[in-house]
């Protein structure tokens, strides 16, 4: 009975309320040793954090249910399954009964997927497509006419029960045990009925039993942040808490995000019951790094990577997530307290790690273990032409790696569980292969400031002492030790050139990364910041001058230290100290000549006897030696007086102190008198002590007199001090604001701002050519050869982009000049008006004499875009430059941003505001209640993670209010609120999205939401001329489009074998590509994927651009050649592409 099935299998058995989730702890939340505490938002996942280089490079998800996707499974209590993308399923039989005269009819209830899904694209019986006529109780057309019926639902919460057809010739008695009470809400369902015989007396139909069924689905609809205008950076009508707005997707990261967020019970009003979880992890959004999933989705779209398959609650949650991300070239990671993803894509290093960042013993592993160091991968994927079964594609290998392995082939087979495209499987296998060769790993205990580095970030390690010279790494894991205030980074090497190989842009794989060369006789010299030289006394005095060299030995290999002084920076040197480093790090240098200049040299000596280069500091001038002065105005007493005056409020009673001093001296005199045998010899010394006391009284009296003379001016001095402190406080506040402003990273308005995408978006101009170097050793950059030229002006510029008049802009760039004798290297922004006229400039420039063989950073800040400015042009250029032979220029890390100061460089060019600090400022707005100028803006909630800060307009009367008066309110470039119609209107390409905030709109005044083609007036919009929407009248929702990805194609025949008895030219039979559901003209391109090359000849395509073609090959005697061809079809109407695989076998010899 389906009622029991619905109650147990798809509700109770897999539903966990929020309270139950908290009580069972984290193991139930994600499984496999992982925990997730939803209340605190802290993720602790053993499966995520226990990562080794080999395990992360080649993720093989263990999802047993994927092997039963196509099976027709008879189990009313089966686990819940969900279809993803465009895929085929066998369904789960939850009801079966025979009925009618002599039980000649059979009905089956089949669960296809958790809903809602987009559509049931097709149904196949024993491999043949069967269509059904909705006008005749969904009776089959064609071969099964009058013998088969089928109804389906899309898994909406309000779906009614499906019933068998009525009026059958032998349909009495009717079906029992099934009725209107057997609805399957939120389950895509098929009710399938067959008549087993034309004549009830025999069984002349389905003689081989019930045909093997297969449903082709456009799977689950889900929330996609990129198409939600309320998500930062998103654009579209989807809303995360209204499932009715969700869309269909075949993007792996959309399904992975939905799985991590959890699949819950849906209500008919569009809301989601978060107390009833059906499947997935169920993590709150605060515990998910949603921007990382969005980034992965964008990369998957750019690479054409899709997902095809189904998940099952019988598999572990962790393994299910791994399988989904595998289809998108990603893997799950722990980023702080959030579930995040690491995506295979080119990365820009955001930090250079040096020796000064290291605080402990580093661990370096230069190679992957031999058993994991493969050089060949054979990918397996689900092939639609082969009945959606897993088939092996051609091996993915690289001669570079086989050479490194001394010619030995080390292969492994990897099954890409949710991949149905041969090309995608090959690219993912190539990525797995190159990641397996990223065997260089490092564990670096680091200083606390590196807590800002997270898993997934890319950094450059430049520590030659560790044999790591400018080596790029990806951070796989960070561990914070709060007791020692440090952080440990676990790194895996990152090779830029591997991406071009994996994506088929080059046929040569990069070599495996290795340690840099180390000179055993080299020891790093002391660092200037670690050492200082202090002269004693600071100025002239009565003692012999010395200098104290102060520093700590930071190089672990240093066994001893040599400190020397000399009269010049080149010596000759006199040794001050030579030996093991002192604990206090202080090395005094006596015997200096007063008033002479000295230089100090510090060197390290390694355990093997190697001596480092010198650290030389100076010149330092030894203090002058002056005669003693005991007058009240002597420098020593003057300093004492200054100290007394500075501490005026803490002066003690000097008379009391003197009285106590006299008492002490008298007591001392008594002790001296009582000394045995020493009284006569001490008399003269006692007289001297008394005289010193008298002299001291006189000097102290004069000092006190001077202090009293200053008393009248003390108040004025204090006022001056307060003013000085006030001025300094204001200066510090301004400096702090500048630092805060620089720490708040604003979006970079420049697309391809550092040559990581080559010359994309740039156009050369002038006498020389700018060339991109995305994989340069010191980072992506542009450069131009300018050797021997003079009076040169050239560069490259980006296309014009919008700008806002009256707003501040800041520009920064790293500029390089090599062999440059005159002129300047620049980054220039040109502000323009609507007619293209120039309104102003913003320029970051470096003149020819600013370069010392490298790049310099130049900033220009707070340039206000002049009035009438509507756009800007940005270019990198050389102005009137002259160069020696071999001279060149370079540019990198260009950033133009809207704001008063330059923030840290970033390469986003997005609309997402990442700033986590908002400056409070008062705003003169008119209070809404009493027309007084007493309102202000203030922060109501600070920014947290990916959530921006909330700012409210606060009235002086204690209310929050925000008022705008405008006929139309624009948000961004493509969204407007129209006051006259109370509608939001967003244009995305050729589609417009309308939402009413007041009265309904449209030709019949019944539309609440409508999206469709642009160009239709608001008053002419109807459910018939839109794509989809909602309305105030029945049926309340409408949709007029099938998803464009229902465009499909297949080959007839699916494979060919061509044969001849002897050697010679051999032509195969014709193969035709058939397609359906195209929206426009269809073009085709054939290519040979695998095989077909022998000594006798190469298999060729006779009609490379036709839907029907043959294949020809010259064969030798007794030959067999296996070849795989692929046809790529493009639908001009929708832009969709489909690939069809055709295996062809050429044979010769005796049959």
PDB file of C-alpha atoms in Angstrom, residues 779-987:
ATOM      1  CA  UNK A 779      52.983  36.380 -10.866  1.00  0.00           C
ATOM      2  CA  UNK A 780      50.766  37.208 -13.863  1.00  0.00           C
ATOM      3  CA  UNK A 781      51.732  40.425 -15.624  1.00  0.00           C
ATOM      4  CA  UNK A 782      51.784  42.321 -18.899  1.00  0.00           C
ATOM      5  CA  UNK A 783      55.076  43.303 -20.503  1.00  0.00           C
ATOM      6  CA  UNK A 784      56.345  44.956 -23.665  1.00  0.00           C
ATOM      7  CA  UNK A 785      59.734  44.889 -25.386  1.00  0.00           C
ATOM      8  CA  UNK A 786      60.884  48.497 -25.808  1.00  0.00           C
ATOM      9  CA  UNK A 787      64.630  47.985 -26.336  1.00  0.00           C
ATOM     10  CA  UNK A 788      66.515  50.744 -28.133  1.00  0.00           C
ATOM     11  CA  UNK A 789      63.498  52.986 -28.660  1.00  0.00           C
ATOM     12  CA  UNK A 790      63.036  56.638 -27.765  1.00  0.00           C
ATOM     13  CA  UNK A 791      60.025  58.957 -27.699  1.00  0.00           C
ATOM     14  CA  UNK A 792      57.811  55.856 -27.368  1.00  0.00           C
ATOM     15  CA  UNK A 793      54.135  56.092 -26.444  1.00  0.00           C
ATOM     16  CA  UNK A 794      52.173  52.845 -26.459  1.00  0.00           C
ATOM     17  CA  UNK A 795      50.063  50.576 -24.263  1.00  0.00           C
ATOM     18  CA  UNK A 796      46.788  48.663 -24.021  1.00  0.00           C
ATOM     19  CA  UNK A 797      43.352  49.784 -22.936  1.00  0.00           C
ATOM     20  CA  UNK A 798      40.140  48.249 -21.633  1.00  0.00           C
ATOM     21  CA  UNK A 799      36.694  48.970 -23.039  1.00  0.00           C
ATOM     22  CA  UNK A 800      34.711  51.891 -21.620  1.00  0.00           C
ATOM     23  CA  UNK A 801      32.698  51.207 -18.431  1.00  0.00           C
ATOM     24  CA  UNK A 802      30.115  53.272 -16.480  1.00  0.00           C
ATOM     25  CA  UNK A 803      31.259  55.835 -13.885  1.00  0.00           C
ATOM     26  CA  UNK A 804      29.379  58.035 -11.398  1.00  0.00           C
ATOM     27  CA  UNK A 805      29.905  61.791 -11.315  1.00  0.00           C
ATOM     28  CA  UNK A 806      30.683  63.253  -7.917  1.00  0.00           C
ATOM     29  CA  UNK A 807      31.969  59.971  -6.450  1.00  0.00           C
ATOM     30  CA  UNK A 808      35.562  59.411  -5.291  1.00  0.00           C
ATOM     31  CA  UNK A 809      37.792  56.980  -7.192  1.00  0.00           C
ATOM     32  CA  UNK A 810      41.202  55.530  -6.315  1.00  0.00           C
ATOM     33  CA  UNK A 811      43.708  53.826  -8.619  1.00  0.00           C
ATOM     34  CA  UNK A 812      46.727  51.633  -7.904  1.00  0.00           C
ATOM     35  CA  UNK A 813      49.096  49.577 -10.053  1.00  0.00           C
ATOM     36  CA  UNK A 814      52.461  47.872  -9.858  1.00  0.00           C
ATOM     37  CA  UNK A 815      54.671  49.385 -12.567  1.00  0.00           C
ATOM     38  CA  UNK A 816      58.027  48.168 -13.862  1.00  0.00           C
ATOM     39  CA  UNK A 817      60.699  49.735 -16.030  1.00  0.00           C
ATOM     40  CA  UNK A 818      63.917  48.008 -17.102  1.00  0.00           C
ATOM     41  CA  UNK A 819      66.678  49.833 -19.008  1.00  0.00           C
ATOM     42  CA  UNK A 820      64.530  52.985 -19.078  1.00  0.00           C
ATOM     43  CA  UNK A 821      66.366  56.305 -19.480  1.00  0.00           C
ATOM     44  CA  UNK A 822      63.475  58.780 -19.688  1.00  0.00           C
ATOM     45  CA  UNK A 823      59.671  58.975 -19.679  1.00  0.00           C
ATOM     46  CA  UNK A 824      57.159  57.345 -17.376  1.00  0.00           C
ATOM     47  CA  UNK A 825      55.146  54.122 -16.975  1.00  0.00           C
ATOM     48  CA  UNK A 826      51.501  54.679 -16.055  1.00  0.00           C
ATOM     49  CA  UNK A 827      48.025  53.377 -15.391  1.00  0.00           C
ATOM     50  CA  UNK A 828      45.548  56.040 -16.584  1.00  0.00           C
ATOM     51  CA  UNK A 829      41.805  56.414 -16.115  1.00  0.00           C
ATOM     52  CA  UNK A 830      40.042  58.909 -18.396  1.00  0.00           C
ATOM     53  CA  UNK A 831      36.623  60.194 -17.265  1.00  0.00           C
ATOM     54  CA  UNK A 832      34.208  60.992 -20.099  1.00  0.00           C
ATOM     55  CA  UNK A 833      30.802  62.607 -20.561  1.00  0.00           C
ATOM     56  CA  UNK A 834      27.850  61.257 -22.549  1.00  0.00           C
ATOM     57  CA  UNK A 835      29.312  62.641 -25.786  1.00  0.00           C
ATOM     58  CA  UNK A 836      32.679  61.004 -25.226  1.00  0.00           C
ATOM     59  CA  UNK A 837      34.399  64.215 -24.203  1.00  0.00           C
ATOM     60  CA  UNK A 838      37.087  64.136 -21.512  1.00  0.00           C
ATOM     61  CA  UNK A 839      35.990  65.461 -18.096  1.00  0.00           C
ATOM     62  CA  UNK A 840      39.040  64.475 -16.038  1.00  0.00           C
ATOM     63  CA  UNK A 841      41.825  61.992 -15.304  1.00  0.00           C
ATOM     64  CA  UNK A 842      43.099  59.693 -12.567  1.00  0.00           C
ATOM     65  CA  UNK A 843      46.734  58.621 -13.054  1.00  0.00           C
ATOM     66  CA  UNK A 844      49.116  56.288 -11.193  1.00  0.00           C
ATOM     67  CA  UNK A 845      52.610  56.908 -12.590  1.00  0.00           C
ATOM     68  CA  UNK A 846      56.282  56.049 -12.019  1.00  0.00           C
ATOM     69  CA  UNK A 847      59.103  57.965 -13.716  1.00  0.00           C
ATOM     70  CA  UNK A 848      62.067  56.226 -15.321  1.00  0.00           C
ATOM     71  CA  UNK A 849      64.376  56.834 -12.334  1.00  0.00           C
ATOM     72  CA  UNK A 850      61.999  55.177  -9.825  1.00  0.00           C
ATOM     73  CA  UNK A 851      62.860  51.603 -10.824  1.00  0.00           C
ATOM     74  CA  UNK A 852      65.615  49.568  -9.231  1.00  0.00           C
ATOM     75  CA  UNK A 853      65.343  46.480 -11.382  1.00  0.00           C
ATOM     76  CA  UNK A 854      61.840  45.598 -10.231  1.00  0.00           C
ATOM     77  CA  UNK A 855      58.253  46.746  -9.794  1.00  0.00           C
ATOM     78  CA  UNK A 856      57.081  49.727  -7.726  1.00  0.00           C
ATOM     79  CA  UNK A 857      53.586  50.273  -6.338  1.00  0.00           C
ATOM     80  CA  UNK A 858      51.927  53.582  -7.198  1.00  0.00           C
ATOM     81  CA  UNK A 859      48.634  54.888  -5.781  1.00  0.00           C
ATOM     82  CA  UNK A 860      46.426  57.873  -6.567  1.00  0.00           C
ATOM     83  CA  UNK A 861      43.519  58.334  -4.151  1.00  0.00           C
ATOM     84  CA  UNK A 862      40.283  60.271  -3.693  1.00  0.00           C
ATOM     85  CA  UNK A 863      39.916  61.676  -7.209  1.00  0.00           C
ATOM     86  CA  UNK A 864      36.334  62.958  -7.573  1.00  0.00           C
ATOM     87  CA  UNK A 865      34.735  62.111 -10.918  1.00  0.00           C
ATOM     88  CA  UNK A 866      33.847  65.531 -12.426  1.00  0.00           C
ATOM     89  CA  UNK A 867      30.325  66.661 -13.147  1.00  0.00           C
ATOM     90  CA  UNK A 868      28.698  65.165 -16.277  1.00  0.00           C
ATOM     91  CA  UNK A 869      30.947  62.077 -16.030  1.00  0.00           C
ATOM     92  CA  UNK A 870      29.109  58.937 -17.199  1.00  0.00           C
ATOM     93  CA  UNK A 871      31.967  56.559 -18.075  1.00  0.00           C
ATOM     94  CA  UNK A 872      35.689  55.957 -17.874  1.00  0.00           C
ATOM     95  CA  UNK A 873      38.391  54.426 -20.058  1.00  0.00           C
ATOM     96  CA  UNK A 874      41.325  52.658 -18.375  1.00  0.00           C
ATOM     97  CA  UNK A 875      44.682  51.973 -19.973  1.00  0.00           C
ATOM     98  CA  UNK A 876      48.232  50.932 -19.105  1.00  0.00           C
ATOM     99  CA  UNK A 877      50.846  52.785 -21.110  1.00  0.00           C
ATOM    100  CA  UNK A 878      54.305  54.309 -21.566  1.00  0.00           C
ATOM    101  CA  UNK A 879      54.509  58.071 -22.063  1.00  0.00           C
ATOM    102  CA  UNK A 880      57.487  59.484 -24.048  1.00  0.00           C
ATOM    103  CA  UNK A 881      59.762  56.624 -22.999  1.00  0.00           C
ATOM    104  CA  UNK A 882      63.356  55.977 -23.999  1.00  0.00           C
ATOM    105  CA  UNK A 883      65.142  52.659 -23.423  1.00  0.00           C
ATOM    106  CA  UNK A 884      68.535  51.062 -23.733  1.00  0.00           C
ATOM    107  CA  UNK A 885      69.006  47.937 -25.825  1.00  0.00           C
ATOM    108  CA  UNK A 886      67.080  45.113 -24.213  1.00  0.00           C
ATOM    109  CA  UNK A 887      64.858  47.485 -22.221  1.00  0.00           C
ATOM    110  CA  UNK A 888      61.268  46.595 -21.356  1.00  0.00           C
ATOM    111  CA  UNK A 889      58.287  47.641 -19.234  1.00  0.00           C
ATOM    112  CA  UNK A 890      55.687  45.774 -17.232  1.00  0.00           C
ATOM    113  CA  UNK A 891      52.396  46.203 -15.405  1.00  0.00           C
ATOM    114  CA  UNK A 892      50.525  44.045 -12.895  1.00  0.00           C
ATOM    115  CA  UNK A 893      47.859  44.174 -10.167  1.00  0.00           C
ATOM    116  CA  UNK A 894      45.908  47.126 -11.548  1.00  0.00           C
ATOM    117  CA  UNK A 895      42.966  48.144  -9.375  1.00  0.00           C
ATOM    118  CA  UNK A 896      40.435  50.928  -9.920  1.00  0.00           C
ATOM    119  CA  UNK A 897      37.849  51.221  -7.178  1.00  0.00           C
ATOM    120  CA  UNK A 898      35.159  53.575  -6.023  1.00  0.00           C
ATOM    121  CA  UNK A 899      36.274  55.047  -2.707  1.00  0.00           C
ATOM    122  CA  UNK A 900      38.557  57.658  -1.103  1.00  0.00           C
ATOM    123  CA  UNK A 901      41.554  55.343  -0.470  1.00  0.00           C
ATOM    124  CA  UNK A 902      43.178  52.356  -2.163  1.00  0.00           C
ATOM    125  CA  UNK A 903      42.298  49.068  -0.471  1.00  0.00           C
ATOM    126  CA  UNK A 904      44.103  45.755  -0.776  1.00  0.00           C
ATOM    127  CA  UNK A 905      44.331  44.532  -4.359  1.00  0.00           C
ATOM    128  CA  UNK A 906      41.709  41.983  -5.412  1.00  0.00           C
ATOM    129  CA  UNK A 907      40.714  40.524  -8.751  1.00  0.00           C
ATOM    130  CA  UNK A 908      36.945  40.274  -8.428  1.00  0.00           C
ATOM    131  CA  UNK A 909      35.415  42.923 -10.724  1.00  0.00           C
ATOM    132  CA  UNK A 910      32.099  42.120  -9.057  1.00  0.00           C
ATOM    133  CA  UNK A 911      29.299  43.980  -7.366  1.00  0.00           C
ATOM    134  CA  UNK A 912      29.747  42.152  -4.049  1.00  0.00           C
ATOM    135  CA  UNK A 913      30.834  44.580  -1.315  1.00  0.00           C
ATOM    136  CA  UNK A 914      33.295  42.634   0.883  1.00  0.00           C
ATOM    137  CA  UNK A 915      33.968  45.492   3.280  1.00  0.00           C
ATOM    138  CA  UNK A 916      33.578  44.454   6.913  1.00  0.00           C
ATOM    139  CA  UNK A 917      33.943  47.955   8.393  1.00  0.00           C
ATOM    140  CA  UNK A 918      31.502  50.817   7.985  1.00  0.00           C
ATOM    141  CA  UNK A 919      32.409  54.353   9.080  1.00  0.00           C
ATOM    142  CA  UNK A 920      29.718  56.085  11.112  1.00  0.00           C
ATOM    143  CA  UNK A 921      28.888  59.569   9.999  1.00  0.00           C
ATOM    144  CA  UNK A 922      26.066  61.948  10.661  1.00  0.00           C
ATOM    145  CA  UNK A 923      23.803  62.848   7.780  1.00  0.00           C
ATOM    146  CA  UNK A 924      21.780  66.031   7.579  1.00  0.00           C
ATOM    147  CA  UNK A 925      18.396  64.621   6.670  1.00  0.00           C
ATOM    148  CA  UNK A 926      15.111  66.118   7.632  1.00  0.00           C
ATOM    149  CA  UNK A 927      13.385  64.281  10.454  1.00  0.00           C
ATOM    150  CA  UNK A 928      10.118  62.830   9.234  1.00  0.00           C
ATOM    151  CA  UNK A 929       8.152  63.934  12.308  1.00  0.00           C
ATOM    152  CA  UNK A 930       9.148  67.486  13.231  1.00  0.00           C
ATOM    153  CA  UNK A 931      11.195  68.709  10.242  1.00  0.00           C
ATOM    154  CA  UNK A 932      14.294  69.077  12.391  1.00  0.00           C
ATOM    155  CA  UNK A 933      17.772  68.393  11.128  1.00  0.00           C
ATOM    156  CA  UNK A 934      18.523  65.828  13.880  1.00  0.00           C
ATOM    157  CA  UNK A 935      18.559  62.445  12.071  1.00  0.00           C
ATOM    158  CA  UNK A 936      21.598  60.303  11.405  1.00  0.00           C
ATOM    159  CA  UNK A 937      22.755  57.079   9.811  1.00  0.00           C
ATOM    160  CA  UNK A 938      24.063  54.419  12.178  1.00  0.00           C
ATOM    161  CA  UNK A 939      25.082  50.760  12.116  1.00  0.00           C
ATOM    162  CA  UNK A 940      22.370  48.470  13.459  1.00  0.00           C
ATOM    163  CA  UNK A 941      24.212  45.179  12.864  1.00  0.00           C
ATOM    164  CA  UNK A 942      27.877  44.716  11.993  1.00  0.00           C
ATOM    165  CA  UNK A 943      28.920  42.761   8.917  1.00  0.00           C
ATOM    166  CA  UNK A 944      29.503  39.065   9.566  1.00  0.00           C
ATOM    167  CA  UNK A 945      30.972  36.587   7.079  1.00  0.00           C
ATOM    168  CA  UNK A 946      29.192  37.009   3.765  1.00  0.00           C
ATOM    169  CA  UNK A 947      26.345  39.030   5.337  1.00  0.00           C
ATOM    170  CA  UNK A 948      26.706  42.810   4.880  1.00  0.00           C
ATOM    171  CA  UNK A 949      26.248  45.341   7.651  1.00  0.00           C
ATOM    172  CA  UNK A 950      22.744  46.705   8.314  1.00  0.00           C
ATOM    173  CA  UNK A 951      22.538  50.504   8.407  1.00  0.00           C
ATOM    174  CA  UNK A 952      19.423  52.303   9.635  1.00  0.00           C
ATOM    175  CA  UNK A 953      18.265  55.896   9.301  1.00  0.00           C
ATOM    176  CA  UNK A 954      17.630  56.950  12.902  1.00  0.00           C
ATOM    177  CA  UNK A 955      15.333  59.822  13.835  1.00  0.00           C
ATOM    178  CA  UNK A 956      16.034  62.180  16.729  1.00  0.00           C
ATOM    179  CA  UNK A 957      12.645  61.210  18.150  1.00  0.00           C
ATOM    180  CA  UNK A 958      13.727  57.592  18.522  1.00  0.00           C
ATOM    181  CA  UNK A 959      12.222  55.977  15.430  1.00  0.00           C
ATOM    182  CA  UNK A 960      13.758  54.352  12.376  1.00  0.00           C
ATOM    183  CA  UNK A 961      12.559  55.779   9.100  1.00  0.00           C
ATOM    184  CA  UNK A 962      13.809  55.930   5.549  1.00  0.00           C
ATOM    185  CA  UNK A 963      12.068  58.076   2.945  1.00  0.00           C
ATOM    186  CA  UNK A 964      12.705  58.419  -0.781  1.00  0.00           C
ATOM    187  CA  UNK A 965      10.633  60.558  -3.100  1.00  0.00           C
ATOM    188  CA  UNK A 966      11.047  59.647  -6.756  1.00  0.00           C
ATOM    189  CA  UNK A 967       8.917  58.532  -9.640  1.00  0.00           C
ATOM    190  CA  UNK A 968      11.372  55.697 -10.288  1.00  0.00           C
ATOM    191  CA  UNK A 969      13.944  54.239  -7.897  1.00  0.00           C
ATOM    192  CA  UNK A 970      16.899  52.517  -9.575  1.00  0.00           C
ATOM    193  CA  UNK A 971      18.916  49.748  -7.898  1.00  0.00           C
ATOM    194  CA  UNK A 972      22.048  48.909  -9.883  1.00  0.00           C
ATOM    195  CA  UNK A 973      22.064  48.994 -13.652  1.00  0.00           C
ATOM    196  CA  UNK A 974      19.020  46.877 -14.512  1.00  0.00           C
ATOM    197  CA  UNK A 975      16.419  47.091 -11.701  1.00  0.00           C
ATOM    198  CA  UNK A 976      13.895  49.879 -11.157  1.00  0.00           C
ATOM    199  CA  UNK A 977      10.937  50.436  -8.835  1.00  0.00           C
ATOM    200  CA  UNK A 978       8.170  52.303 -10.675  1.00  0.00           C
ATOM    201  CA  UNK A 979       6.076  54.401  -8.288  1.00  0.00           C
ATOM    202  CA  UNK A 980       3.175  54.829 -10.708  1.00  0.00           C
ATOM    203  CA  UNK A 981       2.511  51.075 -11.013  1.00  0.00           C
ATOM    204  CA  UNK A 982       4.101  49.915  -7.730  1.00  0.00           C
ATOM    205  CA  UNK A 983       6.152  47.287  -9.566  1.00  0.00           C
ATOM    206  CA  UNK A 984       9.751  46.114  -9.499  1.00  0.00           C
ATOM    207  CA  UNK A 985      11.155  45.605 -12.989  1.00  0.00           C
ATOM    208  CA  UNK A 986      14.442  43.812 -13.740  1.00  0.00           C
ATOM    209  CA  UNK A 987      15.892  43.242 -17.221  1.00  0.00           C
TER     210      UNK A 987
END
